[in-house]
Tab-separated table of C-alpha atoms (C1' of nucleotides) in Angstrom:
chain	number	residue	atom	x	y	z
A	1	MET	CA	34.218	29.718	-33.063
A	2	ARG	CA	33.614	27.860	-29.828
A	3	LEU	CA	32.753	29.700	-26.650
A	4	VAL	CA	33.249	27.766	-23.379
A	5	ILE	CA	32.557	29.308	-20.015
A	6	ALA	CA	34.141	26.956	-17.418
A	7	ARG	CA	35.756	26.829	-14.072
A	8	CYS	CA	39.215	25.719	-15.143
A	9	SER	CA	42.898	25.809	-14.133
A	10	VAL	CA	45.568	26.387	-16.779
A	11	ASP	CA	49.282	25.566	-17.065
A	12	TYR	CA	51.485	26.990	-19.713
A	13	ALA	CA	54.958	25.711	-20.439
A	14	GLY	CA	56.791	27.337	-23.268
A	15	ARG	CA	58.611	30.649	-23.413
A	16	LEU	CA	57.957	30.816	-19.754
A	17	THR	CA	56.218	28.688	-17.161
A	18	ALA	CA	52.928	29.976	-15.834
A	19	HIS	CA	49.972	28.726	-13.794
A	20	LEU	CA	46.424	29.903	-13.482
A	21	PRO	CA	44.454	28.610	-10.418
A	22	ALA	CA	40.948	27.243	-10.937
A	23	ALA	CA	38.355	29.953	-11.495
A	24	PRO	CA	35.536	30.646	-13.942
A	25	ARG	CA	36.796	31.958	-17.274
A	26	LEU	CA	36.085	32.146	-21.011
A	27	VAL	CA	37.901	29.694	-23.206
A	28	LEU	CA	37.827	30.778	-26.809
A	29	VAL	CA	38.535	28.238	-29.538
A	30	LYS	CA	38.757	29.695	-33.003
A	31	ALA	CA	38.469	28.227	-36.402
A	32	ASP	CA	42.275	28.354	-36.970
A	33	GLY	CA	42.718	26.076	-33.921
A	34	SER	CA	44.034	28.909	-31.722
A	35	VAL	CA	42.912	29.010	-28.060
A	36	SER	CA	42.765	31.911	-25.629
A	37	ILE	CA	41.573	32.196	-22.051
A	38	HIS	CA	39.958	35.389	-20.861
A	39	ALA	CA	39.074	36.720	-17.486
A	40	ASP	CA	36.266	39.193	-16.953
A	41	ASP	CA	38.584	42.194	-17.426
A	42	ARG	CA	41.012	43.726	-19.882
A	43	ALA	CA	39.761	44.060	-23.472
A	44	TYR	CA	43.018	43.283	-25.220
A	45	LYS	CA	45.136	40.609	-23.573
A	46	PRO	CA	44.078	37.083	-22.731
A	47	LEU	CA	45.334	35.522	-19.523
A	48	ASN	CA	46.765	32.675	-21.462
A	49	TRP	CA	46.764	31.737	-25.170
A	50	MET	CA	48.270	29.634	-27.923
A	51	SER	CA	48.697	31.266	-31.272
A	52	PRO	CA	48.060	29.276	-34.453
A	53	PRO	CA	49.257	27.040	-35.854
A	54	CYS	CA	48.548	24.684	-32.960
A	55	THR	CA	46.521	21.638	-32.171
A	56	LEU	CA	43.989	20.950	-29.533
A	57	LYS	CA	43.543	17.529	-27.948
A	58	GLU	CA	40.411	17.080	-25.783
A	59	GLU	CA	40.372	14.368	-23.201
A	60	PRO	CA	36.811	14.103	-21.917
A	61	ALA	CA	36.044	13.858	-18.177
A	62	ASP	CA	35.691	10.377	-16.785
A	63	GLY	CA	34.989	8.964	-13.326
A	64	ASP	CA	38.527	9.660	-12.182
A	65	GLY	CA	38.883	13.288	-13.172
A	66	PRO	CA	37.821	16.381	-15.122
A	67	ALA	CA	38.236	17.023	-18.858
A	68	VAL	CA	41.681	18.111	-19.847
A	69	TRP	CA	42.504	20.030	-23.024
A	70	THR	CA	46.023	20.113	-24.258
A	71	VAL	CA	47.064	22.637	-26.802
A	72	THR	CA	50.526	22.230	-28.477
A	73	ASN	CA	52.407	23.972	-31.189
A	74	LYS	CA	55.324	23.042	-33.331
A	75	ALA	CA	57.864	24.726	-31.017
A	76	GLY	CA	56.802	22.302	-28.228
A	77	GLU	CA	54.955	24.949	-26.205
A	78	LYS	CA	52.076	23.450	-24.194
A	79	LEU	CA	48.884	24.895	-22.832
A	80	ILE	CA	47.034	22.523	-20.465
A	81	ILE	CA	43.481	23.443	-19.498
A	82	THR	CA	41.809	21.395	-16.789
A	83	MET	CA	38.007	21.902	-17.083
A	84	GLU	CA	36.695	21.535	-13.543
A	85	GLU	CA	33.213	22.501	-14.492
A	86	ILE	CA	31.606	23.490	-17.840
A	87	LEU	CA	29.074	26.333	-17.435
A	88	HIS	CA	28.437	27.134	-21.112
A	89	ASP	CA	29.533	25.615	-24.401
A	90	SER	CA	28.328	26.907	-27.840
A	91	THR	CA	29.743	26.903	-31.293
A	92	HIS	CA	29.129	29.482	-33.999
A	93	GLU	CA	30.006	29.548	-37.703
A	94	LEU	CA	31.397	33.003	-38.555
A	95	GLY	CA	33.173	32.556	-41.889
A	96	VAL	CA	36.314	34.498	-43.011
A	97	ASP	CA	36.453	38.084	-41.846
A	98	PRO	CA	36.754	40.792	-44.495
A	99	GLY	CA	39.386	42.508	-42.336
A	100	LEU	CA	40.212	45.950	-41.026
A	101	ILE	CA	40.707	49.053	-43.045
A	102	LYS	CA	43.206	51.279	-41.320
A	103	ASP	CA	44.354	54.858	-41.723
A	104	GLY	CA	46.720	57.022	-39.851
A	105	VAL	CA	49.854	55.017	-39.244
A	106	GLU	CA	53.433	56.040	-39.647
A	107	ALA	CA	53.577	55.177	-43.335
A	108	HIS	CA	50.733	57.677	-43.938
A	109	LEU	CA	52.525	60.270	-41.902
A	110	GLN	CA	55.531	59.784	-44.063
A	111	GLU	CA	53.534	60.180	-47.339
A	112	LEU	CA	51.792	63.258	-45.979
A	113	LEU	CA	55.015	64.869	-44.773
A	114	ALA	CA	56.777	64.131	-48.054
A	115	ASP	CA	53.936	65.771	-49.943
A	116	ARG	CA	54.083	68.835	-47.694
A	117	ILE	CA	57.865	68.866	-46.877
A	118	GLU	CA	57.745	72.664	-46.616
A	119	THR	CA	56.002	72.259	-43.305
A	120	LEU	CA	59.516	71.540	-41.923
A	121	GLY	CA	60.511	75.008	-43.066
A	122	GLU	CA	60.286	77.412	-45.973
A	123	GLY	CA	62.343	76.382	-48.999
A	124	PHE	CA	62.567	72.632	-47.993
A	125	THR	CA	62.747	70.291	-50.978
A	126	LEU	CA	62.297	66.539	-51.020
A	127	ILE	CA	65.190	64.367	-52.184
A	128	ARG	CA	63.307	61.111	-51.588
A	129	ARG	CA	61.323	58.941	-49.149
A	130	GLU	CA	62.877	55.748	-47.844
A	131	TYR	CA	66.335	56.804	-48.809
A	132	PRO	CA	68.427	53.624	-48.623
A	133	THR	CA	71.477	53.223	-46.405
A	134	ALA	CA	73.490	50.207	-45.351
A	135	ILE	CA	71.632	49.952	-42.056
A	136	GLY	CA	68.170	50.587	-43.472
A	137	PRO	CA	66.187	53.277	-45.224
A	138	VAL	CA	65.928	56.822	-43.886
A	139	ASP	CA	62.300	57.945	-43.698
A	140	ILE	CA	62.824	61.163	-45.634
A	141	LEU	CA	65.905	62.835	-47.051
A	142	CYS	CA	65.467	66.454	-48.168
A	143	ARG	CA	67.290	69.816	-48.476
A	144	ASP	CA	66.645	72.993	-46.536
A	145	ALA	CA	66.477	76.449	-48.052
A	146	ALA	CA	70.320	76.746	-47.754
A	147	GLY	CA	70.791	73.566	-49.664
A	148	GLN	CA	71.930	71.505	-46.652
A	149	THR	CA	70.915	67.882	-46.665
A	150	VAL	CA	68.454	66.951	-43.903
A	151	ALA	CA	67.491	63.449	-42.731
A	152	VAL	CA	64.124	63.116	-41.176
A	153	GLU	CA	63.041	60.310	-38.911
A	154	ILE	CA	59.310	59.981	-38.502
A	155	LYS	CA	57.556	58.378	-35.539
A	156	ARG	CA	54.009	58.555	-34.296
A	157	ARG	CA	55.443	58.729	-30.775
A	158	GLY	CA	58.959	60.044	-30.574
A	159	GLU	CA	60.948	58.157	-27.974
A	160	ILE	CA	64.618	57.795	-27.174
A	161	ASP	CA	65.272	54.850	-29.450
A	162	GLY	CA	64.013	56.948	-32.417
A	163	VAL	CA	66.700	59.494	-31.692
A	164	GLU	CA	69.319	56.682	-31.493
A	165	GLN	CA	68.152	55.388	-34.881
A	166	LEU	CA	68.408	58.795	-36.472
A	167	THR	CA	71.798	59.263	-34.886
A	168	ARG	CA	73.061	56.103	-36.606
A	169	TYR	CA	71.699	57.217	-39.935
A	170	LEU	CA	73.322	60.627	-39.592
A	171	GLU	CA	76.730	59.138	-38.762
A	172	LEU	CA	76.428	57.045	-41.882
A	173	LEU	CA	75.069	59.695	-44.202
A	174	ASN	CA	77.759	62.139	-43.142
A	175	ARG	CA	80.440	59.771	-44.499
A	176	ASP	CA	78.969	60.390	-47.971
A	177	PRO	CA	80.725	63.442	-49.409
A	178	ARG	CA	77.896	64.081	-51.845
A	179	LEU	CA	75.465	64.609	-48.951
A	180	ALA	CA	77.648	65.816	-46.033
A	181	PRO	CA	77.069	67.737	-43.902
A	182	VAL	CA	73.730	66.225	-43.031
A	183	ARG	CA	71.616	67.465	-40.208
A	184	GLY	CA	68.684	65.580	-38.601
A	185	ILE	CA	65.122	66.367	-37.795
A	186	PHE	CA	63.144	64.151	-35.472
A	187	ALA	CA	59.408	64.400	-36.517
A	188	ALA	CA	56.602	62.852	-34.506
A	189	GLN	CA	53.034	63.559	-33.375
A	190	GLU	CA	54.330	63.545	-29.847
A	191	ILE	CA	57.846	63.742	-28.564
A	192	LYS	CA	58.815	62.412	-25.075
A	193	PRO	CA	60.781	64.821	-22.916
A	194	GLN	CA	63.800	62.554	-22.646
A	195	ALA	CA	63.856	62.028	-26.413
A	196	ARG	CA	63.751	65.756	-26.967
A	197	VAL	CA	66.632	66.348	-24.499
A	198	LEU	CA	68.751	63.625	-26.168
A	199	ALA	CA	67.975	64.991	-29.635
A	200	THR	CA	68.742	68.603	-28.762
A	201	ASP	CA	71.945	67.493	-27.127
A	202	ARG	CA	73.019	65.912	-30.313
A	203	GLY	CA	72.048	68.843	-32.517
A	204	ILE	CA	69.021	67.130	-33.851
A	205	GLY	CA	65.922	69.264	-34.414
A	206	CYS	CA	62.453	68.296	-33.149
A	207	HIS	CA	59.269	68.793	-35.133
A	208	ILE	CA	55.734	68.075	-33.949
A	209	LEU	CA	53.571	66.620	-36.741
A	210	ASP	CA	49.923	67.727	-36.795
A	211	TYR	CA	48.273	64.833	-38.502
A	212	ASP	CA	44.953	66.680	-39.178
A	213	ALA	CA	46.668	69.695	-40.475
A	214	LEU	CA	48.891	67.593	-42.750
A	215	ARG	CA	45.839	65.731	-44.051
A	216	GLY	CA	44.147	68.982	-44.866
A	217	ILE	CA	40.637	70.072	-44.996
A	218	GLU	CA	39.400	67.775	-47.693
A	219	ASP	CA	39.246	64.840	-45.280
A	220	ASP	CA	36.994	66.517	-42.805
A	221	LYS	CA	33.916	65.186	-44.394
A	222	LEU	CA	35.252	61.608	-44.068
A	223	ARG	CA	35.838	61.917	-40.354
A	224	LEU	CA	33.439	60.265	-37.919
A	225	PHE	CA	32.768	63.287	-35.856
B	1	MET	CA	31.057	38.808	-19.157
B	2	ARG	CA	28.680	39.239	-22.053
B	3	LEU	CA	29.133	37.234	-25.234
B	4	VAL	CA	27.481	38.516	-28.303
B	5	ILE	CA	27.723	36.839	-31.665
B	6	ALA	CA	26.432	39.257	-34.311
B	7	ARG	CA	26.774	40.376	-37.796
B	8	CYS	CA	28.117	43.850	-37.219
B	9	SER	CA	30.113	46.648	-38.756
B	10	VAL	CA	32.557	48.629	-36.689
B	11	ASP	CA	34.078	52.101	-36.857
B	12	TYR	CA	36.988	53.199	-34.703
B	13	ALA	CA	38.080	56.841	-34.448
B	14	GLY	CA	40.856	57.646	-32.082
B	15	ARG	CA	44.579	57.118	-32.414
B	16	LEU	CA	43.802	56.105	-35.990
B	17	THR	CA	40.657	55.839	-38.092
B	18	ALA	CA	39.514	52.244	-38.956
B	19	HIS	CA	36.525	50.592	-40.432
B	20	LEU	CA	35.356	46.955	-40.289
B	21	PRO	CA	32.718	45.969	-42.907
B	22	ALA	CA	29.611	44.026	-41.799
B	23	ALA	CA	30.418	40.374	-40.995
B	24	PRO	CA	29.609	37.921	-38.196
B	25	ARG	CA	31.893	38.303	-35.217
B	26	LEU	CA	32.175	37.933	-31.453
B	27	VAL	CA	31.652	41.033	-29.387
B	28	LEU	CA	33.017	40.590	-25.908
B	29	VAL	CA	31.872	42.884	-23.125
B	30	LYS	CA	33.713	42.456	-19.854
B	31	ALA	CA	32.835	43.409	-16.302
B	32	ASP	CA	35.278	46.401	-16.343
B	33	GLY	CA	33.308	47.842	-19.297
B	34	SER	CA	35.923	47.046	-21.899
B	35	VAL	CA	34.780	45.836	-25.276
B	36	SER	CA	36.667	43.697	-27.888
B	37	ILE	CA	35.587	42.361	-31.221
B	38	HIS	CA	37.036	39.053	-32.409
B	39	ALA	CA	37.021	37.353	-35.764
B	40	ASP	CA	37.287	33.565	-36.008
B	41	ASP	CA	41.109	33.591	-36.137
B	42	ARG	CA	44.098	34.801	-34.105
B	43	ALA	CA	44.146	33.935	-30.383
B	44	TYR	CA	45.816	37.100	-29.145
B	45	LYS	CA	44.627	40.240	-30.901
B	46	PRO	CA	41.076	41.449	-31.304
B	47	LEU	CA	40.054	43.156	-34.617
B	48	ASN	CA	39.022	46.136	-32.618
B	49	TRP	CA	38.760	47.010	-28.937
B	50	MET	CA	38.379	49.678	-26.292
B	51	SER	CA	40.528	49.296	-23.256
B	52	PRO	CA	39.162	50.237	-19.751
B	53	PRO	CA	38.246	52.633	-18.441
B	54	CYS	CA	35.543	53.273	-21.019
B	55	THR	CA	31.775	53.462	-21.232
B	56	LEU	CA	29.368	51.549	-23.418
B	57	LYS	CA	26.061	53.163	-24.501
B	58	GLU	CA	23.542	50.832	-26.186
B	59	GLU	CA	21.011	52.340	-28.560
B	60	PRO	CA	18.458	49.491	-29.259
B	61	ALA	CA	17.247	48.701	-32.736
B	62	ASP	CA	14.094	50.532	-33.858
B	63	GLY	CA	11.987	50.533	-36.985
B	64	ASP	CA	14.414	52.755	-38.829
B	65	GLY	CA	17.661	50.998	-38.134
B	66	PRO	CA	19.774	48.394	-36.233
B	67	ALA	CA	21.072	48.671	-32.679
B	68	VAL	CA	24.205	50.774	-32.333
B	69	TRP	CA	26.640	50.469	-29.523
B	70	THR	CA	29.024	53.375	-28.844
B	71	VAL	CA	32.046	52.817	-26.624
B	72	THR	CA	34.050	55.969	-25.511
B	73	ASN	CA	36.967	56.577	-23.284
B	74	LYS	CA	38.293	59.676	-21.537
B	75	ALA	CA	40.688	60.512	-24.379
B	76	GLY	CA	37.748	60.933	-26.701
B	77	GLU	CA	38.377	57.722	-28.674
B	78	LYS	CA	35.237	56.114	-30.041
B	79	LEU	CA	34.276	52.647	-31.108
B	80	ILE	CA	30.916	52.500	-32.902
B	81	ILE	CA	29.373	48.961	-33.389
B	82	THR	CA	26.432	48.722	-35.623
B	83	MET	CA	24.619	45.459	-34.845
B	84	GLU	CA	23.029	44.262	-38.104
B	85	GLU	CA	21.833	40.896	-36.672
B	86	ILE	CA	22.220	39.365	-33.252
B	87	LEU	CA	22.938	35.624	-33.426
B	88	HIS	CA	23.724	34.905	-29.830
B	89	ASP	CA	23.684	36.920	-26.638
B	90	SER	CA	24.521	35.468	-23.223
B	91	THR	CA	25.897	36.919	-19.989
B	92	HIS	CA	27.966	35.055	-17.355
B	93	GLU	CA	29.103	35.992	-13.919
B	94	LEU	CA	32.791	35.081	-13.526
B	95	GLY	CA	33.964	37.007	-10.506
B	96	VAL	CA	37.480	38.385	-10.027
B	97	ASP	CA	40.250	36.276	-11.435
B	98	PRO	CA	42.990	35.039	-9.047
B	99	GLY	CA	45.541	35.944	-11.717
B	100	LEU	CA	48.470	34.416	-13.411
B	101	ILE	CA	51.615	33.089	-11.632
B	102	LYS	CA	54.605	33.636	-13.860
B	103	ASP	CA	58.138	32.363	-13.810
B	104	GLY	CA	60.998	32.912	-16.154
B	105	VAL	CA	60.945	36.588	-16.922
B	106	GLU	CA	63.792	39.122	-16.936
B	107	ALA	CA	63.517	39.892	-13.240
B	108	HIS	CA	63.998	36.331	-12.358
B	109	LEU	CA	66.995	36.058	-14.718
B	110	GLN	CA	68.451	39.038	-12.881
B	111	GLU	CA	67.994	37.413	-9.481
B	112	LEU	CA	69.474	34.050	-10.667
B	113	LEU	CA	72.448	35.711	-12.292
B	114	ALA	CA	73.094	37.898	-9.231
B	115	ASP	CA	73.069	34.779	-7.051
B	116	ARG	CA	75.440	33.048	-9.428
B	117	ILE	CA	77.571	35.985	-10.527
B	118	GLU	CA	80.558	33.771	-10.996
B	119	THR	CA	78.946	32.281	-14.088
B	120	LEU	CA	80.211	35.408	-15.869
B	121	GLY	CA	83.747	34.460	-14.900
B	122	GLU	CA	85.795	33.112	-12.103
B	123	GLY	CA	86.355	35.624	-9.324
B	124	PHE	CA	83.391	37.801	-10.215
B	125	THR	CA	81.751	39.491	-7.166
B	126	LEU	CA	78.444	41.251	-6.987
B	127	ILE	CA	78.368	45.009	-6.104
B	128	ARG	CA	74.585	45.315	-6.417
B	129	ARG	CA	71.467	44.591	-8.526
B	130	GLU	CA	69.547	47.624	-9.895
B	131	TYR	CA	72.427	49.980	-9.408
B	132	PRO	CA	70.882	53.428	-9.704
B	133	THR	CA	72.082	56.029	-12.237
B	134	ALA	CA	70.662	59.317	-13.448
B	135	ILE	CA	69.091	57.577	-16.555
B	136	GLY	CA	67.798	54.528	-14.705
B	137	PRO	CA	69.078	51.497	-12.810
B	138	VAL	CA	71.799	49.213	-14.262
B	139	ASP	CA	70.713	45.595	-13.961
B	140	ILE	CA	73.781	44.393	-12.214
B	141	LEU	CA	76.973	46.078	-11.186
B	142	CYS	CA	79.869	43.745	-10.214
B	143	ARG	CA	83.689	43.380	-10.231
B	144	ASP	CA	85.782	40.951	-12.135
B	145	ALA	CA	88.715	38.936	-10.695
B	146	ALA	CA	91.071	41.839	-11.568
B	147	GLY	CA	88.825	44.187	-9.586
B	148	GLN	CA	87.503	46.099	-12.590
B	149	THR	CA	83.952	47.269	-12.456
B	150	VAL	CA	81.553	45.518	-14.805
B	151	ALA	CA	78.029	46.716	-15.741
B	152	VAL	CA	75.712	43.921	-16.845
B	153	GLU	CA	72.569	44.456	-18.922
B	154	ILE	CA	70.203	41.539	-18.869
B	155	LYS	CA	67.647	40.786	-21.550
B	156	ARG	CA	65.640	37.657	-22.445
B	157	ARG	CA	66.291	38.440	-26.051
B	158	GLY	CA	69.305	40.598	-26.699
B	159	GLU	CA	68.696	43.114	-29.436
B	160	ILE	CA	70.351	46.293	-30.670
B	161	ASP	CA	68.538	48.614	-28.410
B	162	GLY	CA	69.754	46.677	-25.371
B	163	VAL	CA	73.324	47.368	-26.506
B	164	GLU	CA	72.472	51.042	-26.913
B	165	GLN	CA	71.061	51.080	-23.427
B	166	LEU	CA	74.119	49.486	-21.894
B	167	THR	CA	76.375	51.929	-23.880
B	168	ARG	CA	74.550	54.860	-22.321
B	169	TYR	CA	75.042	53.340	-18.835
B	170	LEU	CA	78.711	52.749	-19.452
B	171	GLU	CA	79.204	56.325	-20.672
B	172	LEU	CA	77.649	57.563	-17.436
B	173	LEU	CA	79.317	55.109	-15.039
B	174	ASN	CA	82.744	55.893	-16.563
B	175	ARG	CA	82.367	59.468	-15.411
B	176	ASP	CA	82.346	58.261	-11.890
B	177	PRO	CA	86.042	58.144	-10.679
B	178	ARG	CA	85.119	55.601	-7.967
B	179	LEU	CA	83.933	53.117	-10.622
B	180	ALA	CA	85.953	53.930	-13.780
B	181	PRO	CA	87.103	52.174	-15.874
B	182	VAL	CA	83.824	50.278	-16.244
B	183	ARG	CA	83.395	47.572	-18.901
B	184	GLY	CA	80.123	46.041	-20.041
B	185	ILE	CA	78.635	42.628	-20.443
B	186	PHE	CA	75.450	42.082	-22.451
B	187	ALA	CA	73.775	39.000	-21.025
B	188	ALA	CA	70.740	37.357	-22.637
B	189	GLN	CA	69.189	33.963	-23.264
B	190	GLU	CA	69.511	34.779	-26.966
B	191	ILE	CA	71.616	37.443	-28.660
B	192	LYS	CA	70.673	38.647	-32.154
B	193	PRO	CA	73.584	38.697	-34.562
B	194	GLN	CA	73.431	42.470	-35.177
B	195	ALA	CA	73.325	43.103	-31.460
B	196	ARG	CA	76.420	40.978	-30.970
B	197	VAL	CA	78.278	42.769	-33.768
B	198	LEU	CA	77.460	46.208	-32.324
B	199	ALA	CA	78.299	45.078	-28.807
B	200	THR	CA	81.671	43.567	-29.876
B	201	ASP	CA	82.451	46.739	-31.913
B	202	ARG	CA	82.004	48.745	-28.801
B	203	GLY	CA	84.111	46.424	-26.620
B	204	ILE	CA	81.074	45.029	-24.812
B	205	GLY	CA	81.229	41.358	-23.918
B	206	CYS	CA	78.316	39.042	-24.775
B	207	HIS	CA	77.164	36.241	-22.478
B	208	ILE	CA	74.476	33.690	-23.182
B	209	LEU	CA	72.327	32.950	-20.151
B	210	ASP	CA	71.293	29.321	-19.749
B	211	TYR	CA	68.065	29.659	-17.738
B	212	ASP	CA	67.785	25.956	-16.749
B	213	ALA	CA	71.420	25.866	-15.713
B	214	LEU	CA	71.062	29.005	-13.632
B	215	ARG	CA	67.999	27.606	-11.976
B	216	GLY	CA	69.746	24.424	-11.199
B	217	ILE	CA	68.554	20.966	-10.846
B	218	GLU	CA	66.243	21.408	-7.866
B	219	ASP	CA	63.451	22.721	-10.048
B	220	ASP	CA	63.352	19.861	-12.463
B	221	LYS	CA	60.657	18.206	-10.494
B	222	LEU	CA	58.469	21.321	-10.742
B	223	ARG	CA	58.563	21.415	-14.527
B	224	LEU	CA	55.622	20.268	-16.550
B	225	PHE	CA	57.434	17.879	-18.685
C	1	DC	C1'	49.586	61.420	-12.497
C	2	DA	C1'	53.280	60.942	-16.077
C	3	DT	C1'	57.131	58.076	-17.406
C	4	DT	C1'	59.717	54.011	-18.153
C	5	DG	C1'	60.597	49.649	-19.905
C	6	DC	C1'	58.940	44.744	-20.305
C	7	DA	C1'	56.094	41.496	-23.122
C	8	DT	C1'	54.734	34.017	-23.806
C	9	DT	C1'	54.651	41.019	-26.800
C	10	DT	C1'	52.037	40.336	-31.782
C	11	DC	C1'	52.168	41.580	-36.424
C	12	DG	C1'	53.700	42.678	-40.947
C	13	DC	C1'	57.203	43.349	-44.311
C	14	DA	C1'	61.408	42.522	-46.644
C	15	DA	C1'	65.843	40.340	-47.464
D	1	DT	C1'	62.999	31.478	-42.746
D	2	DT	C1'	64.895	35.141	-40.336
D	3	DG	C1'	65.382	39.676	-39.022
D	4	DC	C1'	63.695	44.016	-37.875
D	5	DG	C1'	60.710	47.860	-36.730
D	6	DA	C1'	55.880	49.375	-35.628
D	7	DA	C1'	51.816	48.838	-32.764
D	8	DG	C1'	45.275	52.171	-31.720
D	9	DT	C1'	50.890	48.361	-28.937
D	10	DG	C1'	49.052	46.790	-23.515
D	11	DC	C1'	50.544	46.696	-19.038
D	12	DA	C1'	52.644	47.222	-14.469
D	13	DA	C1'	55.880	49.460	-11.620
D	14	DT	C1'	57.896	53.644	-10.296
D	15	DG	C1'	58.985	58.611	-9.297
DNA sequence: CATTGCATTTCGCAA
DNA sequence: TTGCGAAGTGCAATG
C-alpha cells in the first residue's frame, strides 16, 4: 500500500465526467492496483477512485511540468492525477487481509424468523424458506393458525420497493390453486411510514422484527456491551 | 488527516456485529473525526468505518496491553480498534477540499431532454420538469403531437423499480381529468431487459437516451479524449 | 429533523 | 458474463 499526500488535481472520464481542482489530498495506491483519492473528511467515500482491475502509469515530473498519473481500466475509464507537489510518499507491505466476520444481515434475520415462525402469530407453521417462484424466491412461505398460506418478505429496513416486491410475489402465488388464497406479511426491523401505508392499503400485514429478541438470550454473552 | 499503519484487530457493534482479526492495515483518521480501516485491496470500500459525526477516544498502550481506540457515534454504534503494533503514524494538514465538479448525472439528463423534448417524437411539447404530485415530482410532463399528456421517468440505468415508480405516477396522474389520459415513457441511457418487458406489458414506452447526442457537438472540445 | 431518492453506488450471489 | 438484490449502504436535497 502506497500513501501519497500531494497537492493534486484530478480528472475522471468514464461513467461520468468529473474534475477536482488542485488541493492537498491523500492518494491511496493499493496492492491490487486500485487508486483512490481522499479529502480530509468523510470516512467512507473517496472523492475519486478507480476500482480494480486497473493499471497505473506514472509519468515523472520534468522541467516542463508536474508528474502525471494515469489510471485506466478495461472499460476505457480514465483517472488522471496531476501531482503539483508531493508532500509525503511512503509504501507499506500489508499482506492479504483475513477478512471481515459479519453477523446480523437479512439472511440471518430470515433464519431466525424461520426458526421462530410463531412470533408472527400463534399457530404459524413454516412451509419453507426461499420458496421458489418464476420471479425469484419468496423469503418465507408459511401457514397461519387457520391454515391460510402466508408469504413473508423480510427486510432490515422496510421501504416501498419491498412492498412492491411482495405484491408481485402475492399476485403470482395466488395463481397457484394449491396455495391460494395467499396473504402477505412485510417483516422488517424498521418499516418506513410510506411503506406501511402502501402495505396496509394492499391488505399486507406489517411486522416489526426484534433482532435481539429473535436471537434470544444465549447470545448476550457474545455481545460487545 | 492522520495515517496509521498498524497491526490491529477491530470490533464493530452497531447496525450489525462484526470482527476483524489482527492483521496489518491502514487506519485513516480524518479531520471531521471519522475513522476508516483499509486493507491493501479495493479502492472504494473500507473494511470498517465510522461515519461522522463521531468521537475517537484513544487509550494508550501500557504494560498490561496494547493501545485501544474506541470510536462512537450518537446512535451508540461502536468501533473498537486494538493496536497490536504501530508501524507508521503521520499527520498531515490538508485543509478544506474545494470539492468535485460533476457532469453527466440524472439531473443533467433531465435538463437536456427537457431542452430537446422533440427527441421523444415529432411534435412533443414540454409542460414542465419536476411536475409535482402527491407522491413526488414526475421528471418530465409533456404532450405528444396528438395532444395527449405524456409522463416521462428518467434514469441513467433503467431498472424494474423505475417502471414501478412511473406506474404509480401514471395511476395518480390519470385521476386528474385535466391531464387524463396520460401515457408513460421510460427514458434511460440503458434499459435492463426485465424493465423493458415490464414497461411494455404495462403499455409504457421505452426510450434510450443518447447522452452525447443530447449534449450536442459543442461539448466535444471539452471532453478529455 | 425526518424523508426521499440518487450513486462513477459497490458488492456478492446465482443463473 | 450478466442480472439482480442487499448494503453497517453513503450522501445530499427537500419538506
